[in-house]
Every structure is written in structure tokens, then in C-alpha cells.
Amino acid sequence: MPNRPSPLSRAALLASLASVVVLTACGGGGGGDAPTTGGNETPEDVAAAEKLRGTRTSSSTGTSTPTTTTTTTTTTPTSGTTTTAPVARTAPDWNNYENPTNWDYQPVYPSRSACAAGEGMTFNVGPGKTYATPKDVPWLSLLPCDTVNIYYSSTPYKDIIYLASRGRANKWITIQGVAGPNGELPILDGTNAVMPKNTGALSGLDSAAMIIISTPSASAVNRSSNYKPGYLHITGLKIRNARPPQKVTNLSGSTGTWGNFSAGISIYGAEKVAITKCDLGDNGLGIFANSTGGEWLQTRNLLIARNHFHGNGNVGSFSEHNAYTEAIGTVYEYNYFAPPINGSNGDNIKERSAGVIFRYNYIEGGADLIALRDPESNVDYESVQVDSLGEKLVANAFVYSNILVTRQYLQAIVGHGDGGMGTNKQPREGKLYFYNNRVASFVNNESFWRNNNYFEFQPVPLIDLLNTRAPTTVVARNNLLYSAPATAGATPAPIGLFYYQGRADYQSNWTNNFAHTVDPYGGTNLATGTKWNGVNIPTNTVIDGATVNGLTKNTSSPGFVDMANGNFLTTSSSPYALLNGNLPTGITDRKLAPMAEPVTAPPVK
């Protein structure tokens, strides 16, 4: 009998479930009409920092300093003439917050449609501009409708940016890169980066990322305890090298190495945040979004769209990924996810949100391509949130119209829940809607060693359902599952529909090579539930590759447009074009029918 994978194999691949952020002190820059900021942190700040990183910090009591009011002028055309009218700029409203509403599965896109003529200032950053580098921008003075333009420079910017501001509905604050003469994105580079002073950041977030979004310190501004940043759009930037062995200078002026868990962009409690058209590569984490402590530090309505992720993570580590997010209402769409850094054991995307959609993305590589783990840092709050139909958000997840590619044995194409490895009640359950995806696996069916564990002739796992508190059903419609060898002439590994356990509701799917399960040979850490028996719920018969059983097996060509060059869209003669299974009401009631094709190349470079 061949050696079975040890329990440590599963435990190691899920070690990142217990990832903890350990960060140090922080601050940030002024300039222009920047408001005065205070000094030491209040006890409220200390409590917030403890929630953010799960450790205690020491602080002394400080006093609050209100932000100042400034006035600028603008030229406003009226009746064919030009007049100069003053536009008063009030202090930011640090008491502004919104009562949350139940998520309706629709992303909140950046909008400035309510900005009046002349409303909002423009802050130009770059060589020869008003602000030479990002640290010179008065970040705490930003108001709704403001724009920060970061112009391309041949010398990358080294300043860490701390964002605590809040726009309003249809009055988003925009931080955007202005490309160079050949389309080059402006670069924020973590190599020898510097955390500026006087940003108003909480001490727990010093040097957490190249862009940090969080509520400001109460010692820097007079704010409501319910305040959090929001209506922020970050677009058109290239962010790199926020990870070891690169060096960073923190608030105290000390220079050290970035932590493994450093990120290109980190969010610690914000709402209505959009990250679009950015290049995020070679960081510990491309994007990290956390949620802790009830609503105040809960991230909501997060949109990640049309970005290029590549090479994030750390060699030999399971804990860092191209993206790692926990929010209420997260949408990933039109992104291109290349593999994490070579030698990483992390996932491509690790997701802990309550309410999540993955659509129109290209995703390749990682321990899991998508790891839908349980909400964790704010689990008691997130696990009871309901959607606009009154159903728990953790009861449904939607993965559709993506291209999903693996070229190695992996944990799974899609993982779901924490199972016995988790400590937080296993709230993710219900239904995983997986539809209109194109899956391509290029793996030889052969024995192999990985992380000191031996595997023999294993299928490539499609869905890995870990939670056992309540059953999860995979609702699979209109998917093309293609298997080919990694090397010419070898036998391809089949696609295993389930990693050990689950419930199948399969209709109108196509494959050329499948197995029912990836069987880890038992073991308490490997799978604590009941092994799937191959039965399809709608027919109450075993899936055998016949059309009536929800999965058609056929050796015909998958009909990819250009498989050799990575274009996995399909031609009109592809079997994918014939898949027309009806979508259930769980999809149509939420207006989540496929409306577009996935990306096949990085939207930005």
C-alpha cells in the first residue's frame, strides 16, 4: 500500500489559517495646507491597535488637536464670463459614518457624479509638481471629490501612504497614478521605503504596507468612535517590494527588514473601497484586508477589479498570498492572477469574507487557486450578517465565469471552510455556486513528493469542502473541466470533483477526464466528514459521465482559442458553447447570471 499523506500535509497547507499580523509604530507626512496632528495615542487608540494585531502595546495619553479649516479659490465659468469664486474647504467630518445595509451582491463602483463644478481639490505629485513626493500631500485634509494625481517618475517613490479620509456617495476620493510617456505606471517601491511622520496612523500599523487604509488616531483628530474611512478609489499604481529582505524605515527612524506579512495595500476597517488597474507584485501580500471588533473595524463593500497580481508571497511560507481579504461584500472581477512567488506554499487568493463573488478573473497557481476560508477575525459579527434576501451571507459563495489553471498538484482549485483546522465555529456552509468556469489542469498522473509527504497517482482536486458542522452543496453548472499532461506523452491526472467530501448538484458540465474524489486515505486531520459517494442530488444517481448525470465525459477538443499561448477562452465549436443548464434561483434572484468573458491577459503591466 502506498504511503498516505500525513496529517501534517493538510495542516501545513492550511497553516495560514492562523496568520497573525505583528506590526509596530507609525505616523506620516504633511505639507501644503496640512492640518496639525497630535502626538501620543489615547487609550482608545491602544485598544484599536490591540484589536488590529491581537497583541498589547504600551502608550501614553495624549491630547486631541482639531483639524484646521482652509480656503482656496477656483475659476468658475458663468454666463460666458470667467469669475473667481472662493470655494470654502471645511475640516474633514470625522464624525461621519453610515449605518450598514444588507448586501445586495452588487459592487459599489467609484463615482464622482455628485461632485459640483469646482468641488474638490487636485493634488499633483511628482517631479516639478506642487508636491514632490507622496509624503508632502496633506493626506488628513482630503475631502469628498478630492483627487491625488501621482505622476510617473523614473525614480520610484519610497513614501508609505496612510489613508484615513472619507468621501461620500458619488463623491469618491481618488488616488490615481498618471502614466509615463510609454504607459509606465508610477511605482511605489518598498525597497528602502520610509514611514513618514504625522499621518495620524495607529501605532499598530507602522510599515504594514506601501498604502495603509485605517481609521485615524484619536490623538490626531477629533473623531467619532464609529468613524472609518470610505469611498476611496486607488487606481493606476504599481506597488512592489514590500517584503523581506527589503529594508524599511519606521516612524522612530529605525531601519529594519519588512515583515513577511507586509503588503502592497493593507486595509484595517473601511467601506466602499475600490482598487482598480494596479500592478501588485513581489510583496508579502499583494492586498490584505482585515476586519475586527464589531462594525467600527469591519471592512465592507470591497471591490478589487482589473488588477495584475503576480509573484507575491514568501519562499517556503504558507501564510502569505497574492491577495488575502476579509470583509462583508467582496467582489473580485476582471483581475489577472499569475502564480505567487516561485517556492511559496501560499494560496493564490485567500478569502474570509461574508458575502463574496469571484467573476471574470484569470487565476493560475497557488496551494489553492481560491481558498474560501471561514470568517475569522470578526467571526461572531460576520457570521450572522444577512443579505438583502434575508439569508446569511456565509451560506452562499459565488465563483463564476473565471479561467482557472493549474500546472502542478495543489490543495484544490477552490477550497471552502476551515474544517477541523479552524477554531471559529465553521460558519461557512450552505451552497458554493460554481458555474460557467473554464478549468484547465496540466498535471502528469504520477507519484510525487511535496513538503516531505508522498503522494501517488492523485487526481487534481476541484473542490475541497472542509467544514463538517453542516453540509455544503456544490451547485455546478456549465463548467468545462479539461485535463492534459504537463509533458508530452505522459498520462494526465484526472480532475477529482471533490477532495473527499461534499454534496453535488451538477448539471450541464463537460470534462475529458475525471474522478469522483481525491482520497487522502483517511486520517482525522485530513477529512473528518463522510467521503462523498458520487451521488448527484438532482438525479439521486452516481455521476458516471453520462449527460443525464450532470457531467458529460468526452475526449473531444476543449476548443480553447489559443491554449499554447494561455488564451483559454473558447471557440463557437467548443463543447463549452453547448452547455446551457438553467441557473437556479439562488443565482438569478441575486442578479448574478454571467454577463461577460474573463480576462486572458494582465489588464495592466
XYZ file of C-alpha atoms in Angstrom:
605
model
C 0.000 0.000 0.000
C 1.486 3.385 -0.873
C 2.310 5.846 1.840
C -0.589 8.179 2.504
C -0.139 11.918 3.019
C 0.466 12.609 6.675
C -1.867 14.867 8.689
C 0.898 17.452 8.606
C 0.442 17.798 4.847
C -3.059 19.169 5.338
C -2.081 21.135 8.418
C 0.871 22.751 6.679
C -1.136 23.786 3.657
C -3.689 25.389 5.994
C -1.194 26.874 8.428
C -2.041 30.313 7.160
C -5.468 29.980 8.785
C -3.808 31.167 11.962
C -1.838 34.017 10.422
C -1.349 36.917 12.837
C -0.201 40.385 11.928
C 2.542 41.657 14.215
C 3.348 45.263 13.413
C 4.991 48.228 15.117
C 4.553 52.050 15.363
C 3.506 54.596 12.722
C 2.953 58.200 11.544
C 3.027 60.266 8.272
C 3.757 63.414 6.321
C 2.298 66.867 5.955
C 2.913 69.811 3.685
C 0.783 72.398 1.943
C -2.322 73.136 3.975
C -1.975 70.050 6.133
C -3.787 70.120 9.450
C -1.863 69.964 12.650
C -1.710 66.489 14.106
C -1.280 65.426 17.679
C 1.337 63.394 19.450
C 0.726 60.417 21.739
C -2.088 57.934 21.438
C -5.178 57.751 23.602
C -6.318 54.610 25.400
C -8.923 54.270 22.627
C -6.115 54.066 20.071
C -4.317 51.434 22.101
C -7.462 49.317 22.236
C -7.897 49.670 18.485
C -4.311 48.653 17.830
C -4.736 45.603 20.054
C -7.795 44.542 18.069
C -5.953 45.024 14.800
C -2.954 42.904 15.616
C -4.064 40.732 18.531
C -1.268 41.891 20.846
C -0.921 44.506 23.563
C 1.039 47.699 23.090
C 2.024 50.389 25.539
C 1.184 54.036 25.084
C 0.873 57.279 26.945
C -2.139 59.563 26.982
C -2.203 62.441 24.515
C -4.479 65.350 23.704
C -6.651 65.749 20.640
C -5.974 68.527 18.178
C -8.796 69.536 15.851
C -8.133 69.858 12.150
C -8.000 73.349 10.725
C -10.234 74.944 8.107
C -8.663 76.246 4.906
C -9.959 78.248 1.967
C -8.927 78.019 -1.677
C -10.106 79.773 -4.813
C -11.110 78.418 -8.177
C -12.062 79.887 -11.514
C -15.676 79.100 -12.337
C -17.206 79.947 -15.743
C -20.625 81.617 -15.574
C -22.716 83.005 -18.431
C -19.783 83.034 -20.781
C -17.558 85.019 -18.440
C -14.837 83.948 -16.035
C -15.071 84.904 -12.400
C -13.083 83.836 -9.389
C -15.280 82.464 -6.668
C -13.977 81.258 -3.313
C -14.639 77.628 -2.514
C -14.560 77.080 1.213
C -12.850 73.919 2.383
C -14.172 72.866 5.730
C -12.397 70.478 8.023
C -12.995 66.789 7.273
C -16.040 65.406 9.037
C -14.513 62.905 11.409
C -17.961 62.151 12.842
C -19.363 60.894 9.552
C -20.388 57.265 9.413
C -23.149 55.178 7.874
C -25.412 52.528 9.299
C -24.717 49.362 7.318
C -27.287 47.863 4.985
C -27.703 44.247 3.962
C -25.547 43.450 0.961
C -27.349 43.020 -2.362
C -24.400 41.372 -4.201
C -23.875 44.430 -6.367
C -20.422 46.037 -6.245
C -20.177 49.698 -5.334
C -18.254 51.269 -8.193
C -16.312 54.540 -7.778
C -18.426 57.526 -8.712
C -17.948 61.293 -8.644
C -21.280 62.097 -10.293
C -22.442 64.279 -7.393
C -19.305 66.460 -7.364
C -20.272 70.020 -8.246
C -18.210 72.155 -10.598
C -15.166 73.314 -8.715
C -15.775 70.926 -5.820
C -12.710 69.071 -4.692
C -9.040 69.922 -4.911
C -6.413 68.257 -7.079
C -3.065 67.431 -5.501
C -0.386 66.793 -8.123
C 2.584 64.700 -7.016
C 5.816 64.193 -8.895
C 8.909 65.861 -10.323
C 8.169 69.531 -10.940
C 4.712 69.273 -9.369
C 3.345 71.079 -6.312
C 4.099 68.046 -4.153
C 7.433 66.409 -4.902
C 6.634 63.061 -3.275
C 3.581 61.441 -1.664
C 4.714 62.337 1.854
C 4.178 66.012 1.042
C 0.443 65.593 0.410
C -1.784 66.709 3.328
C -3.495 63.338 3.471
C -5.567 64.092 6.580
C -7.065 67.139 4.830
C -8.629 65.217 1.951
C -12.317 65.893 1.380
C -15.011 64.344 -0.823
C -14.290 64.880 -4.547
C -10.564 65.437 -3.980
C -8.048 63.852 -6.352
C -4.418 62.979 -5.751
C -2.508 62.525 -9.016
C 0.750 60.614 -8.623
C 2.726 61.177 -11.802
C 5.151 58.677 -13.249
C 8.750 59.261 -12.233
C 11.792 57.402 -13.484
C 12.807 57.193 -9.819
C 10.233 55.131 -7.876
C 8.515 56.734 -4.890
C 9.602 55.410 -1.490
C 6.985 57.024 0.777
C 4.429 54.902 2.603
C 0.929 56.391 2.214
C -1.566 56.375 5.076
C -5.224 56.984 4.141
C -7.817 57.781 6.801
C -10.147 60.057 4.832
C -13.723 59.548 3.793
C -15.566 60.640 0.699
C -19.315 60.377 0.260
C -21.723 58.592 -2.026
C -20.947 59.682 -5.612
C -18.218 61.920 -4.200
C -15.353 59.487 -4.030
C -11.797 60.488 -3.168
C -9.454 59.333 -5.935
C -5.778 58.430 -5.624
C -4.594 57.715 -9.129
C -1.409 57.117 -11.000
C -0.682 59.196 -14.088
C 1.210 57.024 -16.559
C 4.520 57.914 -18.182
C 5.138 58.611 -21.872
C 5.159 54.910 -22.739
C 2.300 53.941 -20.468
C 4.540 53.233 -17.464
C 2.663 53.104 -14.175
C 4.013 55.225 -11.306
C 5.845 52.955 -8.871
C 5.591 52.785 -5.088
C 8.654 50.737 -4.175
C 9.201 49.099 -0.788
C 12.963 48.926 -1.279
C 14.299 51.348 1.365
C 10.805 52.750 1.891
C 10.078 55.255 4.657
C 7.090 55.598 7.003
C 6.549 59.378 7.233
C 5.657 61.103 10.486
C 2.384 62.805 11.431
C -0.002 60.763 9.301
C -2.298 60.138 12.264
C -1.965 56.382 11.891
C -2.500 53.939 14.739
C 0.759 52.632 16.161
C -0.115 49.035 15.304
C 0.206 49.807 11.614
C 3.693 51.218 11.201
C 5.145 49.919 7.938
C 2.265 47.493 7.369
C 2.141 48.217 3.634
C 3.029 50.766 0.989
C -0.571 52.036 1.201
C -2.364 51.670 4.549
C -6.075 52.399 4.999
C -7.403 52.683 8.536
C -9.249 54.915 10.945
C -7.003 57.724 12.247
C -5.642 58.012 15.737
C -7.931 59.901 18.127
C -4.840 61.823 19.217
C -4.538 63.214 15.700
C -8.172 64.177 15.033
C -11.388 64.627 16.978
C -13.384 61.717 15.611
C -16.374 59.604 16.421
C -15.618 56.129 17.686
C -17.785 54.893 14.800
C -15.804 56.712 12.096
C -13.984 54.724 9.447
C -12.536 55.592 6.034
C -14.631 55.097 2.952
C -15.420 55.989 -0.646
C -11.768 55.635 -1.620
C -10.566 54.718 -5.108
C -6.948 53.633 -5.651
C -6.063 53.135 -9.297
C -3.220 53.065 -11.795
C -0.260 52.368 -9.490
C 2.484 49.763 -9.491
C 3.287 48.636 -5.956
C 6.209 46.322 -5.312
C 8.878 45.045 -2.902
C 7.033 45.424 0.413
C 8.543 42.235 1.823
C 11.846 40.896 3.119
C 14.724 41.144 2.513
C 13.945 44.744 1.513
C 14.506 47.436 4.127
C 12.048 49.964 5.533
C 12.454 52.899 7.931
C 9.719 53.156 10.536
C 8.303 56.097 12.480
C 11.104 56.093 15.037
C 13.694 56.419 12.286
C 14.935 52.869 12.729
C 15.680 50.864 9.601
C 14.916 47.172 9.505
C 13.542 44.477 7.257
C 9.934 44.399 6.145
C 7.892 41.709 7.909
C 6.723 38.655 5.983
C 3.115 39.830 6.299
C 3.744 43.233 4.735
C 1.562 44.146 1.790
C 1.270 46.365 -1.218
C -2.061 47.663 0.127
C -3.477 46.927 3.601
C -6.975 47.797 4.822
C -7.942 47.731 8.504
C -11.598 48.671 8.699
C -13.025 50.725 5.810
C -16.015 50.692 3.484
C -16.634 51.391 -0.172
C -13.029 50.898 -1.230
C -12.130 50.179 -4.854
C -8.695 49.024 -6.004
C -8.506 49.026 -9.780
C -5.959 48.851 -12.590
C -2.991 48.392 -10.266
C 0.051 46.146 -10.662
C 0.722 44.365 -7.359
C 3.796 42.173 -7.442
C 6.688 40.974 -5.304
C 5.153 41.892 -1.944
C 4.480 39.708 1.064
C 0.810 40.134 0.217
C -0.467 41.970 -2.819
C -3.579 43.133 -0.946
C -4.569 42.484 2.652
C -7.956 43.494 4.095
C -8.840 42.765 7.704
C -11.984 43.141 9.817
C -12.033 43.118 13.613
C -14.102 44.408 16.519
C -17.744 44.759 15.506
C -18.735 47.345 12.910
C -16.130 50.050 13.612
C -13.245 47.956 12.293
C -15.320 45.949 9.822
C -14.363 46.282 6.167
C -17.371 46.448 3.819
C -18.061 46.742 0.098
C -14.602 45.948 -1.203
C -14.087 45.975 -4.978
C -10.910 44.515 -6.492
C -11.080 44.926 -10.261
C -8.822 44.848 -13.334
C -5.571 44.435 -11.416
C -2.496 42.347 -12.165
C -1.276 40.194 -9.249
C 1.985 38.276 -9.566
C 4.852 36.940 -7.509
C 3.545 37.892 -4.070
C 4.133 35.678 -1.033
C 7.351 34.462 0.560
C 9.510 31.474 -0.322
C 8.788 28.484 1.911
C 5.870 30.186 3.692
C 2.222 29.071 3.833
C 0.924 32.327 5.296
C 1.176 34.931 2.530
C -0.668 35.079 -0.771
C -1.313 37.209 -3.828
C -4.410 38.512 -2.021
C -5.873 37.933 1.451
C -9.169 39.618 2.316
C -11.878 39.540 4.970
C -14.840 41.871 4.524
C -18.603 41.953 4.164
C -19.403 42.111 0.469
C -16.205 41.485 -1.514
C -16.111 41.379 -5.313
C -13.108 40.224 -7.372
C -13.655 40.833 -11.087
C -11.552 41.071 -14.268
C -8.267 40.522 -12.413
C -5.292 38.587 -13.742
C -3.723 36.420 -11.023
C -0.402 34.947 -12.105
C 1.220 32.460 -9.679
C 2.631 33.608 -6.330
C 6.408 33.785 -5.983
C 8.161 30.590 -7.009
C 8.734 28.473 -3.901
C 5.765 29.882 -1.986
C 3.387 27.455 -0.294
C 0.646 30.055 -0.026
C -2.638 30.287 -1.863
C -3.181 32.498 -4.846
C -6.178 34.124 -3.142
C -7.180 33.551 0.451
C -10.654 34.867 1.201
C -12.518 35.086 4.515
C -15.341 37.420 3.552
C -19.007 37.019 4.413
C -20.553 37.609 1.021
C -18.091 37.090 -1.837
C -18.075 36.976 -5.631
C -15.285 35.864 -7.965
C -16.047 36.531 -11.633
C -14.293 37.181 -14.949
C -10.815 36.566 -13.478
C -7.829 34.599 -14.745
C -6.258 32.669 -11.847
C -3.249 30.363 -12.094
C -1.172 28.692 -9.404
C -1.023 28.561 -5.626
C -1.750 25.910 -2.988
C -5.406 26.744 -3.603
C -6.328 28.927 -6.534
C -9.147 30.302 -4.377
C -9.228 29.464 -0.667
C -12.660 30.433 0.687
C -11.836 30.066 4.357
C -14.188 30.892 7.222
C -14.585 34.436 8.518
C -12.153 34.651 11.397
C -11.063 37.968 12.908
C -14.637 39.240 13.307
C -16.395 35.895 13.038
C -19.159 36.411 15.610
C -20.264 39.571 13.822
C -19.744 38.460 10.236
C -21.295 35.008 10.587
C -24.738 36.423 11.448
C -24.886 39.082 8.724
C -27.666 38.551 6.192
C -28.045 39.606 2.588
C -30.831 41.651 1.005
C -32.911 38.461 0.707
C -32.570 37.728 4.412
C -30.199 34.775 4.020
C -26.920 34.511 5.891
C -24.015 35.775 3.801
C -21.824 32.870 4.890
C -24.372 30.442 3.431
C -23.509 31.279 -0.196
C -20.406 31.966 -2.266
C -20.295 32.641 -5.995
C -17.468 31.640 -8.339
C -18.382 32.075 -11.989
C -17.060 32.870 -15.447
C -13.412 32.539 -14.457
C -10.445 30.861 -16.129
C -8.784 28.596 -13.549
C -5.442 26.994 -14.440
C -3.073 24.709 -12.582
C 0.212 23.229 -13.741
C 1.005 21.302 -10.568
C -0.685 19.168 -7.927
C -2.291 21.529 -5.475
C -4.601 21.597 -2.484
C -7.624 22.448 -4.645
C -8.902 24.680 -7.398
C -11.391 26.029 -4.824
C -11.131 25.364 -1.093
C -14.067 26.075 1.218
C -14.051 26.462 5.004
C -11.533 25.665 7.732
C -12.854 22.329 8.978
C -11.083 20.754 11.908
C -8.166 23.133 11.488
C -10.375 26.122 12.345
C -11.203 27.426 15.791
C -14.118 29.685 14.861
C -17.275 27.605 14.555
C -17.033 26.650 10.863
C -19.639 29.225 9.780
C -19.164 28.792 6.018
C -21.757 26.304 4.822
C -24.802 26.120 2.561
C -24.033 26.397 -1.149
C -20.991 27.067 -3.244
C -22.220 28.214 -6.650
C -19.607 27.245 -9.242
C -20.726 27.947 -12.804
C -19.609 28.889 -16.305
C -15.949 28.431 -15.416
C -13.230 27.069 -17.681
C -10.806 24.883 -15.732
C -7.549 23.659 -17.288
C -5.215 21.259 -15.478
C -1.785 20.365 -16.877
C -0.515 17.721 -14.457
C 1.067 14.301 -15.012
C -0.574 11.396 -13.208
C 2.464 10.231 -11.296
C 3.713 9.785 -7.781
C 5.471 12.748 -6.212
C 6.851 14.229 -3.028
C 5.634 17.569 -1.718
C 6.545 19.152 1.608
C 8.112 15.844 2.700
C 4.909 13.911 2.027
C 4.438 11.202 -0.569
C 1.512 11.216 -2.983
C 0.758 8.542 -5.550
C -1.482 8.902 -8.584
C -3.789 11.512 -7.093
C -6.445 13.365 -9.079
C -6.205 17.142 -9.129
C -8.815 18.378 -6.615
C -11.525 20.632 -7.981
C -13.477 21.437 -4.787
C -12.213 20.918 -1.230
C -15.039 21.263 1.322
C -13.584 21.200 4.814
C -16.401 22.162 7.154
C -18.393 19.370 8.786
C -20.751 21.227 11.154
C -23.277 21.463 8.326
C -23.189 20.047 4.782
C -22.145 22.192 1.830
C -23.570 21.612 -1.618
C -21.629 22.499 -4.752
C -24.069 23.814 -7.331
C -22.103 23.292 -10.562
C -23.485 24.465 -13.882
C -21.998 24.860 -17.345
C -18.346 24.297 -16.419
C -15.668 22.972 -18.765
C -13.120 20.820 -16.907
C -10.116 19.941 -19.053
C -7.210 17.708 -18.108
C -3.936 17.358 -20.041
C -0.437 16.127 -19.182
C 2.291 18.526 -18.176
C 4.723 16.807 -20.510
C 4.035 15.344 -23.944
C 3.292 11.637 -23.906
C 2.596 11.415 -20.165
C -0.714 10.338 -18.653
C -2.756 13.309 -17.436
C -4.016 13.378 -13.870
C -7.818 13.328 -13.776
C -9.780 16.121 -12.147
C -11.216 14.989 -8.825
C -14.659 16.513 -8.384
C -14.308 16.564 -4.586
C -11.470 16.372 -2.142
C -13.030 13.607 -0.082
C -16.410 15.027 0.996
C -19.314 17.207 -0.135
C -22.710 17.183 -1.809
C -23.071 17.501 -5.581
C -25.735 19.352 -7.533
C -24.189 19.006 -11.001
C -25.957 19.857 -14.248
C -24.624 20.511 -17.735
C -20.866 20.248 -17.184
C -18.209 18.833 -19.535
C -14.929 17.070 -18.866
C -12.476 14.836 -20.669
C -11.044 13.138 -17.572
C -12.473 12.970 -14.070
C -12.561 11.027 -10.828
C -15.139 11.289 -8.074
C -12.822 12.054 -5.186
C -9.296 12.783 -4.182
C -8.998 10.204 -1.428
C -6.480 11.173 1.268
C -6.687 7.648 2.715
C -8.489 8.869 5.823
C -6.987 10.474 8.907
C -8.541 12.829 11.419
C -6.721 15.910 10.140
C -7.295 15.133 6.503
C -11.045 14.790 6.348
C -13.380 14.488 9.304
C -16.608 14.193 7.348
C -18.115 11.429 5.265
C -16.479 10.548 1.977
C -18.622 11.547 -1.000
C -20.340 8.554 -2.581
C -20.514 10.049 -6.072
C -24.279 10.613 -5.956
C -25.715 13.641 -7.717
C -28.544 15.188 -5.675
C -30.891 16.118 -8.561
C -30.892 12.599 -10.049
C -30.051 10.539 -6.960
C -27.705 8.550 -9.161
C -23.953 8.237 -9.313
C -22.223 10.684 -11.645
C -20.756 8.493 -14.379
C -20.030 10.916 -17.213
C -23.348 10.443 -18.974
C -25.293 13.601 -19.763
C -28.233 12.679 -17.543
C -25.964 12.657 -14.501
C -24.805 16.245 -14.690
C -21.332 15.673 -16.147
C -20.581 14.717 -19.728
C -17.272 12.956 -20.347
C -15.882 13.262 -23.857
C -12.417 13.079 -25.397
C -13.065 15.803 -27.966
C -11.067 19.021 -28.046
C -11.985 21.615 -25.429
C -11.903 24.248 -28.150
C -9.673 26.802 -26.445
C -8.854 29.824 -28.596
C -5.075 29.547 -28.113
C -4.133 27.150 -25.344
C -0.416 27.244 -26.191
C -0.301 30.962 -25.514
C -2.568 30.994 -22.490
C -5.848 32.070 -24.065
C -8.416 29.748 -22.525
C -11.479 31.405 -23.972
C -13.378 29.001 -26.175
C -14.442 28.973 -29.801
C -18.009 28.633 -31.025
C -17.316 24.961 -31.801
C -16.123 24.201 -28.277
C -18.270 21.879 -26.144
C -18.418 24.793 -23.716
C -20.718 26.581 -26.169
C -23.266 23.774 -25.844
C -23.533 23.923 -22.049
C -26.861 25.538 -21.287
C -28.036 24.275 -17.925
C -30.559 26.503 -16.216
C -29.238 28.646 -13.401
C -31.035 28.165 -10.071
C -32.937 30.937 -8.322
C -30.121 31.319 -5.791
C -28.181 32.865 -8.680
C -30.887 34.630 -10.648
C -32.584 36.197 -7.617
C -29.278 37.890 -6.831
C -28.783 39.021 -10.441
C -25.584 37.024 -10.782
C -26.026 35.452 -14.198
C -22.807 35.636 -16.281
C -22.656 38.801 -18.364
C -19.067 38.890 -19.674
C -15.962 36.882 -20.516
C -12.952 36.569 -18.215
C -9.689 38.361 -18.903
C -6.938 36.419 -20.669
C -4.021 38.797 -20.122
C -2.953 41.289 -17.452
C -5.108 44.448 -17.648
C -2.013 46.452 -16.649
C 1.721 45.756 -16.721
